[in-house]
PDB file of C-alpha atoms in Angstrom:
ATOM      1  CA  UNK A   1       9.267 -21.889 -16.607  1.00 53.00           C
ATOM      2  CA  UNK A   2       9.094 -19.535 -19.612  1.00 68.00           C
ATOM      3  CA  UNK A   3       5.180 -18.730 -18.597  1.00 77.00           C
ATOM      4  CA  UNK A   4       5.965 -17.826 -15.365  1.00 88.00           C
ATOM      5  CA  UNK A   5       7.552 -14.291 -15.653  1.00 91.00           C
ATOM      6  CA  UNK A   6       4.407 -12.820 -18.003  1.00 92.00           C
ATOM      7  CA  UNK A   7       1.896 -14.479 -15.296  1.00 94.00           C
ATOM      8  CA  UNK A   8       3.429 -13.020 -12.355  1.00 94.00           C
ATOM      9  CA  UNK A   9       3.651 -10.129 -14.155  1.00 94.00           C
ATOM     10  CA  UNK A  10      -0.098  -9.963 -15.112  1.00 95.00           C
ATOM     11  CA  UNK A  11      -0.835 -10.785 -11.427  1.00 95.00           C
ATOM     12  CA  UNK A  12       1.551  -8.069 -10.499  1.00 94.00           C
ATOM     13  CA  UNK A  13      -0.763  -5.305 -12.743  1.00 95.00           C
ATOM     14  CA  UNK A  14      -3.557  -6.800 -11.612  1.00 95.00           C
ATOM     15  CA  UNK A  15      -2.837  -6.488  -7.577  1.00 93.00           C
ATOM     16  CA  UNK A  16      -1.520  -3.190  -8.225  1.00 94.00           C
ATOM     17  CA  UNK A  17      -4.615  -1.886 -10.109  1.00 94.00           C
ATOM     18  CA  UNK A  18      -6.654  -3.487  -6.955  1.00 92.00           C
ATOM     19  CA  UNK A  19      -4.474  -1.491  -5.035  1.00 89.00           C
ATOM     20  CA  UNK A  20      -5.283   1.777  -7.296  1.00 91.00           C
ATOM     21  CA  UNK A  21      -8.840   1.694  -7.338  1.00 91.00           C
ATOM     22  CA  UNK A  22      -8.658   0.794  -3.241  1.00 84.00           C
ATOM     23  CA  UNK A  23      -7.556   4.177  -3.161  1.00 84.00           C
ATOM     24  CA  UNK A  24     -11.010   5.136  -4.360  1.00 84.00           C
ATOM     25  CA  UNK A  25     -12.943   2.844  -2.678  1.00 79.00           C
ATOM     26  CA  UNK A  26     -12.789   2.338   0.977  1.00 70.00           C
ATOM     27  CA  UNK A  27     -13.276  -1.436   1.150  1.00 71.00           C
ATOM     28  CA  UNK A  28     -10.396  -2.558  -0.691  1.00 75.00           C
ATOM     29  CA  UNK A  29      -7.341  -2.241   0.743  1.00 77.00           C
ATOM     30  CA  UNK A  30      -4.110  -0.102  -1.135  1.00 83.00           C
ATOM     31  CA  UNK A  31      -0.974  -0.961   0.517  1.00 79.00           C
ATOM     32  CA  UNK A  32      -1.738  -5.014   0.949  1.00 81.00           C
ATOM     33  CA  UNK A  33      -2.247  -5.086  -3.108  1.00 87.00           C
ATOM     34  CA  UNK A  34       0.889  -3.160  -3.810  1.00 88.00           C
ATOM     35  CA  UNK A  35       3.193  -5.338  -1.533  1.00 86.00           C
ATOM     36  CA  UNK A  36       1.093  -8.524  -3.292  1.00 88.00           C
ATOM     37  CA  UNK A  37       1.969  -6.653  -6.906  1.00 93.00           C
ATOM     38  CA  UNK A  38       5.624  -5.706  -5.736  1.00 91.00           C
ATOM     39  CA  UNK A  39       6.087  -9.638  -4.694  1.00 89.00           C
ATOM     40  CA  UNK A  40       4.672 -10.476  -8.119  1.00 93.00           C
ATOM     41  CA  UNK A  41       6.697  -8.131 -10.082  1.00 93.00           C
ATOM     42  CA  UNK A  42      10.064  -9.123  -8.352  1.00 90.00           C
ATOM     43  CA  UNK A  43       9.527 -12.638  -9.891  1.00 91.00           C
ATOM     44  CA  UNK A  44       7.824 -11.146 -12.734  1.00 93.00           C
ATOM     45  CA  UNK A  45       9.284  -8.128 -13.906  1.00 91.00           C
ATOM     46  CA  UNK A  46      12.209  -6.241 -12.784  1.00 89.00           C
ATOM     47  CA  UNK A  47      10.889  -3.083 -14.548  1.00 93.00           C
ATOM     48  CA  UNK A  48       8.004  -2.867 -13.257  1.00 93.00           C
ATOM     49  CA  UNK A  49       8.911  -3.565  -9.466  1.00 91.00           C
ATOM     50  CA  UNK A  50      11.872  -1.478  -9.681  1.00 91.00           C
ATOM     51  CA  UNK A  51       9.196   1.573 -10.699  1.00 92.00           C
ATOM     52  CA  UNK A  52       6.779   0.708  -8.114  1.00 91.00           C
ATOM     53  CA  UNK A  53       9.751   0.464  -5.351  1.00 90.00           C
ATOM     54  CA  UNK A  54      11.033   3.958  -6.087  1.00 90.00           C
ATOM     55  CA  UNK A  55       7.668   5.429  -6.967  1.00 88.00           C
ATOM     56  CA  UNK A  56       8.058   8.913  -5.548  1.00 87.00           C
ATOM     57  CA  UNK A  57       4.674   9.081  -3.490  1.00 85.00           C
ATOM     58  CA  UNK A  58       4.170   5.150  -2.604  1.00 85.00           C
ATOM     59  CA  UNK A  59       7.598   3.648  -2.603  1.00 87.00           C
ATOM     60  CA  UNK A  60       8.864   4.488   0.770  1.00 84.00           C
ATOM     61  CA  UNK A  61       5.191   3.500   2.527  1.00 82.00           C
ATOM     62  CA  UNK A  62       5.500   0.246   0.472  1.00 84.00           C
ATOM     63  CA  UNK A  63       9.158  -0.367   1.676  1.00 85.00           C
ATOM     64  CA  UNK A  64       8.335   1.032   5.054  1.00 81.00           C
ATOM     65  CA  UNK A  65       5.126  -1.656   5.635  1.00 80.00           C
ATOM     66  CA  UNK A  66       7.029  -4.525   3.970  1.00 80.00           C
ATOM     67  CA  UNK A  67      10.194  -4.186   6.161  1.00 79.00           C
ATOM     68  CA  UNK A  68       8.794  -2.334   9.382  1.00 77.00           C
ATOM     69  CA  UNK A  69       5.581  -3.476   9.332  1.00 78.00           C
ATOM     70  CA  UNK A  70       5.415  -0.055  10.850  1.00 81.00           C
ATOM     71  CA  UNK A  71       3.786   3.330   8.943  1.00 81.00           C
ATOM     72  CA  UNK A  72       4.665   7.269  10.265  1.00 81.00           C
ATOM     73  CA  UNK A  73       1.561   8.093  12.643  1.00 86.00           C
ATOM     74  CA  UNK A  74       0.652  10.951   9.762  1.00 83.00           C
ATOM     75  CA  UNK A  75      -0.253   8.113   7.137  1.00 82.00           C
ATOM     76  CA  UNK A  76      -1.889   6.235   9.984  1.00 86.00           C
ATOM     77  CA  UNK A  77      -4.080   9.402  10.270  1.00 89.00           C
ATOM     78  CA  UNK A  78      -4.509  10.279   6.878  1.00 85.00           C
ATOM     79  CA  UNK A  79      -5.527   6.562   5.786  1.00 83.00           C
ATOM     80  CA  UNK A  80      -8.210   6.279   9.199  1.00 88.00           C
ATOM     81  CA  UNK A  81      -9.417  10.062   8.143  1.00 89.00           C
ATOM     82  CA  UNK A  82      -9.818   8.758   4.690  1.00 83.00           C
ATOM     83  CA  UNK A  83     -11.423   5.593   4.980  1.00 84.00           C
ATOM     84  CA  UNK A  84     -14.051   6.674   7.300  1.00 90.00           C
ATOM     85  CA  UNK A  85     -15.146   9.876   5.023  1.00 87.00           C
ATOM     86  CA  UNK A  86     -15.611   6.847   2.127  1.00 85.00           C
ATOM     87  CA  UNK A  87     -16.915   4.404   4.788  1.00 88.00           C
ATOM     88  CA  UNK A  88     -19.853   7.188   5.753  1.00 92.00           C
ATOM     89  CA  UNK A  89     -20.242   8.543   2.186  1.00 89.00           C
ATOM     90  CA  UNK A  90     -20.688   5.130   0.782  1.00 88.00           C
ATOM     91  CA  UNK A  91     -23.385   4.240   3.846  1.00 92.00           C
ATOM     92  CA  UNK A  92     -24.843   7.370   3.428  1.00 93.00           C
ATOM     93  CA  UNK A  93     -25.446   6.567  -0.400  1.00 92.00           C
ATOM     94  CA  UNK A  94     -26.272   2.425  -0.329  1.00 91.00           C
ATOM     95  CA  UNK A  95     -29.754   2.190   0.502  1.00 93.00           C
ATOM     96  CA  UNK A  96     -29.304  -1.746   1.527  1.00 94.00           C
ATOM     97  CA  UNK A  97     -29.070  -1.761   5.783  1.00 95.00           C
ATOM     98  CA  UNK A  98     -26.910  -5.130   5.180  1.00 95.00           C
ATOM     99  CA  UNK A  99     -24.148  -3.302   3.415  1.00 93.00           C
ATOM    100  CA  UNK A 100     -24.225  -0.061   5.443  1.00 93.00           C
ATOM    101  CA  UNK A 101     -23.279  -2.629   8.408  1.00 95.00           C
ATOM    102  CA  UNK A 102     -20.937  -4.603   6.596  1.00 93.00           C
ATOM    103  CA  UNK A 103     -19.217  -1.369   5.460  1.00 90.00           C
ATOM    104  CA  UNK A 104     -18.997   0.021   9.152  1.00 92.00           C
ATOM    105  CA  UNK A 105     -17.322  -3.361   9.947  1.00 93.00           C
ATOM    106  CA  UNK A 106     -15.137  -3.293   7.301  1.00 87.00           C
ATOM    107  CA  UNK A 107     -14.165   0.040   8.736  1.00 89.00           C
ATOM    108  CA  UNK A 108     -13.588  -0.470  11.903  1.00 93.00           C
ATOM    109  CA  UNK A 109     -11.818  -3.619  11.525  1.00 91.00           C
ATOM    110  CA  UNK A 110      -9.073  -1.956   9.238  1.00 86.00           C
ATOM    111  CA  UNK A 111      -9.042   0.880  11.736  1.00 90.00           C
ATOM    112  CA  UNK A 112      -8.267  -1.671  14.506  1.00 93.00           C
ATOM    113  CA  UNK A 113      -5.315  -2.879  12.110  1.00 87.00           C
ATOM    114  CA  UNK A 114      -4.292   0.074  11.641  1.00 87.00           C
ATOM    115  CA  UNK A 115      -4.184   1.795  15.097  1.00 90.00           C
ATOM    116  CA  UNK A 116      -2.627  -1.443  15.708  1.00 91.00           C
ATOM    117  CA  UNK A 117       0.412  -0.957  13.764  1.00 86.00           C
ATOM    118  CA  UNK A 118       4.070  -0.212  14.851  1.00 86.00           C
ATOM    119  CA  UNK A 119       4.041   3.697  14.460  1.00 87.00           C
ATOM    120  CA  UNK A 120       7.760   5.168  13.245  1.00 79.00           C
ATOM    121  CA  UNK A 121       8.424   7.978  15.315  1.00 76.00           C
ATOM    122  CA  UNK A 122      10.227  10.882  14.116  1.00 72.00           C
ATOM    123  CA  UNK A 123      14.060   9.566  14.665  1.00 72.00           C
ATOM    124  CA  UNK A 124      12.596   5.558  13.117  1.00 74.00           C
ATOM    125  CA  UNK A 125      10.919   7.774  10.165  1.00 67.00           C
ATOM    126  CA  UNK A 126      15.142   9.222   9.718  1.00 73.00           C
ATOM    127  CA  UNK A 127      16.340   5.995   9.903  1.00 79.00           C
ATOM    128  CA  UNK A 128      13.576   4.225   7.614  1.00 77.00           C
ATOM    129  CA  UNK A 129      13.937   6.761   4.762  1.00 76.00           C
ATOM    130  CA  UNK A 130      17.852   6.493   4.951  1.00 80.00           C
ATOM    131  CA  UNK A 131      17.119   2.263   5.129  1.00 84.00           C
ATOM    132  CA  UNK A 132      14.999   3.028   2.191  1.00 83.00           C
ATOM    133  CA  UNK A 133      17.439   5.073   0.197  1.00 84.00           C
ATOM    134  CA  UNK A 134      19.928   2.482   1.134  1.00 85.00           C
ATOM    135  CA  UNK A 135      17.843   0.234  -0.127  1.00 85.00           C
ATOM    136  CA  UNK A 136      17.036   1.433  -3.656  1.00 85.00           C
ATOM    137  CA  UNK A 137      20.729   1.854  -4.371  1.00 86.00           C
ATOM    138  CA  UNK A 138      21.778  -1.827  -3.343  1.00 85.00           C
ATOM    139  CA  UNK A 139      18.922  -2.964  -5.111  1.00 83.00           C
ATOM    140  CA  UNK A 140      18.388  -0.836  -7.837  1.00 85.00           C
ATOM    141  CA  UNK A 141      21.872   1.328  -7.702  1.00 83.00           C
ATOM    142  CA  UNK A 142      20.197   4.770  -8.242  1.00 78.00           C
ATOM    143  CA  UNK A 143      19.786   7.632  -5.763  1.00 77.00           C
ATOM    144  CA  UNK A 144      16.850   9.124  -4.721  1.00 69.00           C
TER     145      UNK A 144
END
């Protein structure tokens, strides 16, 4: 049992720097590696999941997606805008037609999910962030 806590931990760093460099590259996804990483560093490390739940740009979308399964319609926009400029740069550049069409389904499939999604409206979006500052003090007793 005393092995556990450094592996989950190493597969928590290692989901979340999946997660990082999805940012960066339009096939891999961000927010399914950081709520893998978050599930690993729970078990893992209480340091490092109580930094990535209270991150000030991605701890709200993580908490959000993990509890809601829901995301604000402007993150639904920004993430479809953003994949599809990487999608088209990245066929634009590969020279191979296989991948060009495997990148175009990867694209539209995760813009299916996506458009798919619960979307928080503005009065859910008040109530999530107060859920999630609710949240970080019961869990981690800190304000925002």
């Amino acid at each position: 049992m005393g092995l556990a806590r450094p592996v989950f931990t190493a597969f928590g760093l290692l989901f979340f720097g999946l997660g990082f460099i999805g940012m960066f590259i339009p096939v891999l996804p961000t927010i399914p590696f950081w709520l893998l990483a978050a599930a690993c560093f729970m078990r893992g490390s209480s340091r490092m999941y109580e930094w990535l739940m209270t991150h000030p740009q991605y701890g709200e979308y993580i908490y959000q997606y993990r509890e809601a399964k829901a995301i604000s319609m402007r993150t639904k926009v920004t993430a479809i805008g953003a994949l599809w400029v990487g999608i088209l740069l990245s066929i634009w550049i590969v020279p191979l037609v296989a991948v060009k069409i495997f990148l175009a389904a990867v694209a539209i499939a995760v813009t299916i999910y996506l458009a798919n999604l619960e979307t928080l409206q503005y009065g859910d979006l008040a109530t999530a962030r107060a859920s999630y500052s609710d949240f970080v003090r019961a869990e981690f007793g800190r304000e925002l």
